[in-house]
Amino acid sequence: MSIRNKKEWVGNSVFLPIYNNVYWRNNLNIASFLIITFSAIITATNEDVAILYNYLEKVSDWGYFELAMYTNCLSFFENNYLSFNLKDTLTQFEKFKTCYKYKLVLIKFLINSLILSFERGTYDKIPELLKALYAESEDSDFMKGRIYWKFFTSLYHAITGDFEIDNTIYIDMLDLLGYENDAQNMKDIEQSIRNP
């Protein structure tokens, strides 16, 4: 079945059937993949979030799927839960520090966390997230993460009143490098934050 747009799924729960089905319960890696895939295009119910929460709480040693699932489903959780779990999540990532694919998910986690913090107006964890993103993007292989760090740092300073920086340079840089989707994403983020 193909998903054409989010409207087809709004109000329809996809997580519950996945977890209630015996096949999916026995194949959590496939279920995790489906959750990660659908999380961007559906609206989760409270029951769906409870299922995700319970699953993640039962797994004490998160692997790639748990970290990727949590990274892609951050918006389903409340601010208190995200804030409470930030240090533990970073610790889970730390165990895989030398693994390239985990580092990519970690950078995505930090970027997603920053986006969510700005969207929700919860700025208390932003300095910690920016510090972690800076540290994780020191290697030039993760240059896109460093561009996001610079963008979010200047946006944070503009919001807190420290100083104003023109973010078009970072947006233009991504555009010039061929990352049109990322450039558009930055434009959208900045627009939504500056003009709520």
PDB file of C-alpha atoms in Angstrom, residues 53-158:
ATOM      1  CA  TYR A  53       6.996   4.226  25.806  1.00  0.00           C
ATOM      2  CA  ASN A  54       6.451   0.772  27.370  1.00  0.00           C
ATOM      3  CA  TYR A  55       8.600  -0.924  24.744  1.00  0.00           C
ATOM      4  CA  LEU A  56      11.464   1.542  25.162  1.00  0.00           C
ATOM      5  CA  GLU A  57      11.243   1.338  28.967  1.00  0.00           C
ATOM      6  CA  LYS A  58      11.499  -2.480  28.872  1.00  0.00           C
ATOM      7  CA  VAL A  59      14.702  -2.438  26.801  1.00  0.00           C
ATOM      8  CA  SER A  60      17.539  -1.474  29.113  1.00  0.00           C
ATOM      9  CA  ASP A  61      20.299  -1.685  26.509  1.00  0.00           C
ATOM     10  CA  TRP A  62      19.148   0.202  23.418  1.00  0.00           C
ATOM     11  CA  GLY A  63      20.538  -0.838  20.068  1.00  0.00           C
ATOM     12  CA  TYR A  64      20.305   0.778  16.652  1.00  0.00           C
ATOM     13  CA  PHE A  65      16.558   0.202  16.211  1.00  0.00           C
ATOM     14  CA  GLU A  66      15.598   1.615  19.606  1.00  0.00           C
ATOM     15  CA  LEU A  67      17.806   4.668  19.104  1.00  0.00           C
ATOM     16  CA  ALA A  68      16.535   5.235  15.563  1.00  0.00           C
ATOM     17  CA  MET A  69      12.917   4.689  16.637  1.00  0.00           C
ATOM     18  CA  TYR A  70      13.243   7.148  19.511  1.00  0.00           C
ATOM     19  CA  THR A  71      15.015   9.669  17.269  1.00  0.00           C
ATOM     20  CA  ASN A  72      12.238   9.554  14.696  1.00  0.00           C
ATOM     21  CA  CYS A  73       9.387   9.572  17.215  1.00  0.00           C
ATOM     22  CA  LEU A  74      10.560  12.414  19.486  1.00  0.00           C
ATOM     23  CA  SER A  75       7.559  14.570  18.654  1.00  0.00           C
ATOM     24  CA  PHE A  76       5.219  11.931  20.130  1.00  0.00           C
ATOM     25  CA  PHE A  77       6.617  12.432  23.630  1.00  0.00           C
ATOM     26  CA  GLU A  78       6.001  15.257  26.083  1.00  0.00           C
ATOM     27  CA  ASN A  79       8.717  17.739  26.989  1.00  0.00           C
ATOM     28  CA  ASN A  80       9.182  16.374  30.530  1.00  0.00           C
ATOM     29  CA  TYR A  81       9.794  12.855  29.228  1.00  0.00           C
ATOM     30  CA  LEU A  82      12.281  14.074  26.611  1.00  0.00           C
ATOM     31  CA  SER A  83      14.102  16.261  29.092  1.00  0.00           C
ATOM     32  CA  PHE A  84      14.251  13.505  31.709  1.00  0.00           C
ATOM     33  CA  ASN A  85      15.659  10.991  29.190  1.00  0.00           C
ATOM     34  CA  LEU A  86      18.163  13.261  27.433  1.00  0.00           C
ATOM     35  CA  LYS A  87      21.220  12.229  29.453  1.00  0.00           C
ATOM     36  CA  ASP A  88      20.282   8.534  29.356  1.00  0.00           C
ATOM     37  CA  THR A  89      19.753   8.675  25.595  1.00  0.00           C
ATOM     38  CA  LEU A  90      23.122  10.349  25.055  1.00  0.00           C
ATOM     39  CA  THR A  91      24.692   7.657  27.258  1.00  0.00           C
ATOM     40  CA  GLN A  92      23.082   4.942  25.101  1.00  0.00           C
ATOM     41  CA  PHE A  93      24.629   6.589  22.022  1.00  0.00           C
ATOM     42  CA  GLU A  94      28.000   6.916  23.750  1.00  0.00           C
ATOM     43  CA  LYS A  95      28.399   3.111  23.793  1.00  0.00           C
ATOM     44  CA  PHE A  96      28.551   3.144  19.993  1.00  0.00           C
ATOM     45  CA  LYS A  97      30.699   6.257  19.591  1.00  0.00           C
ATOM     46  CA  THR A  98      33.098   4.635  17.132  1.00  0.00           C
ATOM     47  CA  CYS A  99      30.375   3.251  14.856  1.00  0.00           C
ATOM     48  CA  TYR A 100      29.624   5.510  11.870  1.00  0.00           C
ATOM     49  CA  LYS A 101      25.914   4.657  11.492  1.00  0.00           C
ATOM     50  CA  TYR A 102      25.246   5.338  15.183  1.00  0.00           C
ATOM     51  CA  LYS A 103      27.010   8.680  14.915  1.00  0.00           C
ATOM     52  CA  LEU A 104      24.735   9.617  12.009  1.00  0.00           C
ATOM     53  CA  VAL A 105      21.664   8.719  14.080  1.00  0.00           C
ATOM     54  CA  LEU A 106      23.091  10.642  17.049  1.00  0.00           C
ATOM     55  CA  ILE A 107      23.495  13.780  14.935  1.00  0.00           C
ATOM     56  CA  LYS A 108      19.969  13.311  13.613  1.00  0.00           C
ATOM     57  CA  PHE A 109      18.748  12.867  17.205  1.00  0.00           C
ATOM     58  CA  LEU A 110      20.414  16.118  18.256  1.00  0.00           C
ATOM     59  CA  ILE A 111      19.030  18.009  15.248  1.00  0.00           C
ATOM     60  CA  ASN A 112      15.519  16.592  15.786  1.00  0.00           C
ATOM     61  CA  SER A 113      15.729  17.490  19.485  1.00  0.00           C
ATOM     62  CA  LEU A 114      16.761  21.045  18.622  1.00  0.00           C
ATOM     63  CA  ILE A 115      13.975  21.440  16.072  1.00  0.00           C
ATOM     64  CA  LEU A 116      11.433  20.181  18.603  1.00  0.00           C
ATOM     65  CA  SER A 117      12.808  22.454  21.343  1.00  0.00           C
ATOM     66  CA  PHE A 118      12.480  25.497  19.114  1.00  0.00           C
ATOM     67  CA  GLU A 119       9.018  24.500  17.887  1.00  0.00           C
ATOM     68  CA  ARG A 120       7.746  23.954  21.426  1.00  0.00           C
ATOM     69  CA  GLY A 121       9.488  27.005  22.848  1.00  0.00           C
ATOM     70  CA  THR A 122      11.380  24.939  25.428  1.00  0.00           C
ATOM     71  CA  TYR A 123      14.807  26.543  25.371  1.00  0.00           C
ATOM     72  CA  ASP A 124      16.323  25.188  28.613  1.00  0.00           C
ATOM     73  CA  LYS A 125      18.057  22.163  27.009  1.00  0.00           C
ATOM     74  CA  ILE A 126      19.161  23.961  23.829  1.00  0.00           C
ATOM     75  CA  PRO A 127      22.653  24.943  25.120  1.00  0.00           C
ATOM     76  CA  GLU A 128      23.333  21.319  26.106  1.00  0.00           C
ATOM     77  CA  LEU A 129      22.064  20.042  22.740  1.00  0.00           C
ATOM     78  CA  LEU A 130      24.150  22.618  20.849  1.00  0.00           C
ATOM     79  CA  LYS A 131      27.264  21.658  22.824  1.00  0.00           C
ATOM     80  CA  ALA A 132      26.715  17.973  22.004  1.00  0.00           C
ATOM     81  CA  LEU A 133      26.042  18.697  18.301  1.00  0.00           C
ATOM     82  CA  TYR A 134      29.233  20.767  18.106  1.00  0.00           C
ATOM     83  CA  ALA A 135      31.278  17.950  19.662  1.00  0.00           C
ATOM     84  CA  GLU A 136      29.742  15.271  17.437  1.00  0.00           C
ATOM     85  CA  SER A 137      30.301  17.234  14.232  1.00  0.00           C
ATOM     86  CA  GLU A 138      34.018  17.958  14.722  1.00  0.00           C
ATOM     87  CA  ASP A 139      34.937  15.472  12.004  1.00  0.00           C
ATOM     88  CA  SER A 140      34.462  16.951   8.521  1.00  0.00           C
ATOM     89  CA  ASP A 141      32.546  13.788   7.548  1.00  0.00           C
ATOM     90  CA  PHE A 142      29.721  15.268   9.599  1.00  0.00           C
ATOM     91  CA  MET A 143      29.925  18.788   8.159  1.00  0.00           C
ATOM     92  CA  LYS A 144      26.180  19.015   7.641  1.00  0.00           C
ATOM     93  CA  GLY A 145      25.776  18.569  11.401  1.00  0.00           C
ATOM     94  CA  ARG A 146      28.151  21.486  11.955  1.00  0.00           C
ATOM     95  CA  ILE A 147      26.142  23.679   9.555  1.00  0.00           C
ATOM     96  CA  TYR A 148      23.001  22.838  11.546  1.00  0.00           C
ATOM     97  CA  TRP A 149      24.894  23.643  14.757  1.00  0.00           C
ATOM     98  CA  LYS A 150      25.812  27.100  13.425  1.00  0.00           C
ATOM     99  CA  PHE A 151      22.249  27.708  12.210  1.00  0.00           C
ATOM    100  CA  PHE A 152      20.648  26.682  15.514  1.00  0.00           C
ATOM    101  CA  THR A 153      23.239  28.584  17.574  1.00  0.00           C
ATOM    102  CA  SER A 154      22.513  31.824  15.743  1.00  0.00           C
ATOM    103  CA  LEU A 155      18.765  31.184  15.961  1.00  0.00           C
ATOM    104  CA  TYR A 156      19.056  30.584  19.711  1.00  0.00           C
ATOM    105  CA  HIS A 157      21.014  33.804  20.184  1.00  0.00           C
ATOM    106  CA  ALA A 158      18.448  35.730  18.152  1.00  0.00           C
TER     107      ALA A 158
END
